[in-house]
């Protein structure tokens, strides 16, 4: 994995409050798990950056290497890796995700 790809990923994560690495886009998701996480984040009304990993094999593998997490989607909030579909869904259900996103909604 080239350092350049990991640096690009790092810049995207650090340059945006919320980043979702997903298969497809929020408007046209290409996998059910990506669609679920995109819908969850969208439901809070906070702006987020979405990276379509299907456009680049290097990015698709690079984000897995970056996070040491084997699956996509991957959600990052304020530079911190939050998790994939199961974790984000659980955090939505128990209110943790709302707590994390509330301050970002006010800033938007």
Tab-separated table of N, CA and C in Angstrom, residues 41-93:
chain	number	residue	atom	x	y	z
A	41	UNK	N	-26.758	8.193	9.192
A	41	UNK	CA	-26.065	9.472	9.358
A	41	UNK	C	-26.920	10.605	8.784
A	42	UNK	N	-27.510	10.389	7.631
A	42	UNK	CA	-28.361	11.410	7.010
A	42	UNK	C	-29.543	11.783	7.888
A	43	UNK	N	-30.053	10.815	8.645
A	43	UNK	CA	-31.242	11.057	9.466
A	43	UNK	C	-30.995	12.088	10.566
A	44	UNK	N	-29.729	12.350	10.881
A	44	UNK	CA	-29.400	13.340	11.916
A	44	UNK	C	-29.285	14.751	11.348
A	45	UNK	N	-29.352	14.883	10.038
A	45	UNK	CA	-29.310	16.201	9.420
A	45	UNK	C	-27.964	16.893	9.505
A	46	UNK	N	-26.903	16.103	9.620
A	46	UNK	CA	-25.556	16.681	9.665
A	46	UNK	C	-24.878	16.453	8.316
A	47	UNK	N	-24.126	17.436	7.854
A	47	UNK	CA	-23.413	17.236	6.585
A	47	UNK	C	-22.264	16.245	6.788
A	48	UNK	N	-22.030	15.412	5.780
A	48	UNK	CA	-20.901	14.488	5.862
A	48	UNK	C	-20.295	14.265	4.492
A	49	UNK	N	-19.021	13.934	4.507
A	49	UNK	CA	-18.326	13.603	3.269
A	49	UNK	C	-18.464	12.109	3.041
A	50	UNK	N	-18.719	11.734	1.811
A	50	UNK	CA	-18.814	10.320	1.461
A	50	UNK	C	-17.741	10.005	0.428
A	51	UNK	N	-17.037	8.895	0.639
A	51	UNK	CA	-16.003	8.453	-0.290
A	51	UNK	C	-16.456	7.121	-0.869
A	52	UNK	N	-16.622	7.089	-2.184
A	52	UNK	CA	-17.039	5.870	-2.871
A	52	UNK	C	-15.805	5.005	-3.116
A	53	UNK	N	-15.659	3.952	-2.332
A	53	UNK	CA	-14.470	3.101	-2.437
A	53	UNK	C	-14.476	2.249	-3.704
A	54	UNK	N	-15.604	2.178	-4.386
A	54	UNK	CA	-15.662	1.383	-5.614
A	54	UNK	C	-14.941	2.064	-6.777
A	55	UNK	N	-14.635	3.355	-6.611
A	55	UNK	CA	-13.948	4.084	-7.675
A	55	UNK	C	-12.449	3.807	-7.704
A	56	UNK	N	-11.911	3.232	-6.625
A	56	UNK	CA	-10.471	3.010	-6.555
A	56	UNK	C	-10.152	1.800	-5.683
A	57	UNK	N	-9.520	0.807	-6.287
A	57	UNK	CA	-9.094	-0.367	-5.528
A	57	UNK	C	-8.093	0.038	-4.442
A	58	UNK	N	-7.245	1.024	-4.757
A	58	UNK	CA	-6.261	1.482	-3.767
A	58	UNK	C	-6.944	2.088	-2.545
A	59	UNK	N	-7.969	2.894	-2.764
A	59	UNK	CA	-8.706	3.480	-1.640
A	59	UNK	C	-9.461	2.386	-0.888
A	60	UNK	N	-10.073	1.457	-1.629
A	60	UNK	CA	-10.846	0.386	-0.993
A	60	UNK	C	-9.964	-0.435	-0.056
A	61	UNK	N	-8.760	-0.785	-0.515
A	61	UNK	CA	-7.842	-1.536	0.350
A	61	UNK	C	-7.182	-0.609	1.362
A	62	UNK	N	-6.903	0.611	0.943
A	62	UNK	CA	-6.208	1.557	1.808
A	62	UNK	C	-6.980	1.878	3.077
A	63	UNK	N	-8.300	2.039	2.983
A	63	UNK	CA	-9.080	2.379	4.171
A	63	UNK	C	-9.094	1.203	5.145
A	64	UNK	N	-9.049	-0.001	4.626
A	64	UNK	CA	-8.978	-1.187	5.493
A	64	UNK	C	-7.642	-1.221	6.226
A	65	UNK	N	-6.584	-0.885	5.511
A	65	UNK	CA	-5.255	-0.832	6.133
A	65	UNK	C	-5.175	0.309	7.146
A	66	UNK	N	-5.736	1.444	6.781
A	66	UNK	CA	-5.692	2.644	7.635
A	66	UNK	C	-6.341	2.366	8.986
A	67	UNK	N	-7.494	1.726	8.961
A	67	UNK	CA	-8.260	1.501	10.193
A	67	UNK	C	-7.972	0.159	10.843
A	68	UNK	N	-7.303	-0.726	10.107
A	68	UNK	CA	-7.116	-2.106	10.546
A	68	UNK	C	-8.484	-2.749	10.792
A	69	UNK	N	-9.426	-2.434	9.921
A	69	UNK	CA	-10.800	-2.937	9.997
A	69	UNK	C	-11.113	-3.556	8.634
A	70	UNK	N	-11.615	-4.791	8.582
A	70	UNK	CA	-11.687	-5.518	7.308
A	70	UNK	C	-12.871	-5.206	6.407
A	71	UNK	N	-13.848	-4.443	6.893
A	71	UNK	CA	-15.056	-4.271	6.095
A	71	UNK	C	-15.382	-2.810	5.813
A	72	UNK	N	-16.252	-2.622	4.843
A	72	UNK	CA	-16.772	-1.315	4.453
A	72	UNK	C	-18.284	-1.444	4.512
A	73	UNK	N	-18.990	-0.476	5.016
A	73	UNK	CA	-18.633	0.926	5.245
A	73	UNK	C	-17.848	1.144	6.535
A	74	UNK	N	-17.204	2.316	6.575
A	74	UNK	CA	-16.486	2.768	7.760
A	74	UNK	C	-16.842	4.228	8.008
A	75	UNK	N	-17.242	4.509	9.245
A	75	UNK	CA	-17.636	5.871	9.619
A	75	UNK	C	-16.584	6.486	10.533
A	76	UNK	N	-16.222	7.735	10.225
A	76	UNK	CA	-15.277	8.504	11.038
A	76	UNK	C	-15.958	9.790	11.479
A	77	UNK	N	-15.823	10.112	12.754
A	77	UNK	CA	-16.344	11.371	13.283
A	77	UNK	C	-15.216	12.081	14.010
A	78	UNK	N	-14.940	13.318	13.591
A	78	UNK	CA	-13.857	14.126	14.179
A	78	UNK	C	-12.538	13.354	14.191
A	79	UNK	N	-12.248	12.660	13.096
A	79	UNK	CA	-10.990	11.949	12.946
A	79	UNK	C	-10.929	10.598	13.630
A	80	UNK	N	-11.972	10.225	14.337
A	80	UNK	CA	-11.971	8.959	15.066
A	80	UNK	C	-12.790	7.912	14.325
A	81	UNK	N	-12.212	6.717	14.194
A	81	UNK	CA	-12.934	5.614	13.566
A	81	UNK	C	-14.036	5.158	14.502
A	82	UNK	N	-15.266	5.184	14.024
A	82	UNK	CA	-16.419	4.795	14.832
A	82	UNK	C	-16.746	3.318	14.626
A	83	UNK	N	-16.835	2.894	13.388
A	83	UNK	CA	-17.119	1.494	13.115
A	83	UNK	C	-17.849	1.313	11.806
A	84	UNK	N	-18.352	0.083	11.645
A	84	UNK	CA	-19.095	-0.282	10.459
A	84	UNK	C	-20.583	-0.319	10.738
A	85	UNK	N	-21.305	-1.045	9.922
A	85	UNK	CA	-22.760	-1.042	9.969
A	85	UNK	C	-23.317	-1.504	11.320
A	86	UNK	N	-22.839	-2.629	11.826
A	86	UNK	CA	-23.377	-3.155	13.089
A	86	UNK	C	-23.136	-2.196	14.247
A	87	UNK	N	-21.939	-1.647	14.323
A	87	UNK	CA	-21.593	-0.737	15.419
A	87	UNK	C	-22.396	0.556	15.312
A	88	UNK	N	-22.477	1.121	14.114
A	88	UNK	CA	-23.222	2.366	13.919
A	88	UNK	C	-24.706	2.143	14.229
A	89	UNK	N	-25.256	1.019	13.794
A	89	UNK	CA	-26.663	0.709	14.082
A	89	UNK	C	-26.898	0.602	15.582
A	90	UNK	N	-25.985	-0.079	16.269
A	90	UNK	CA	-26.101	-0.225	17.726
A	90	UNK	C	-25.997	1.131	18.421
A	91	UNK	N	-25.070	1.964	17.956
A	91	UNK	CA	-24.898	3.289	18.553
A	91	UNK	C	-26.126	4.167	18.310
A	92	UNK	N	-26.782	3.982	17.175
A	92	UNK	CA	-28.005	4.730	16.913
A	92	UNK	C	-29.092	4.297	17.900
A	93	UNK	N	-29.207	2.993	18.081
A	93	UNK	CA	-30.250	2.460	18.962
A	93	UNK	C	-30.070	2.883	20.413
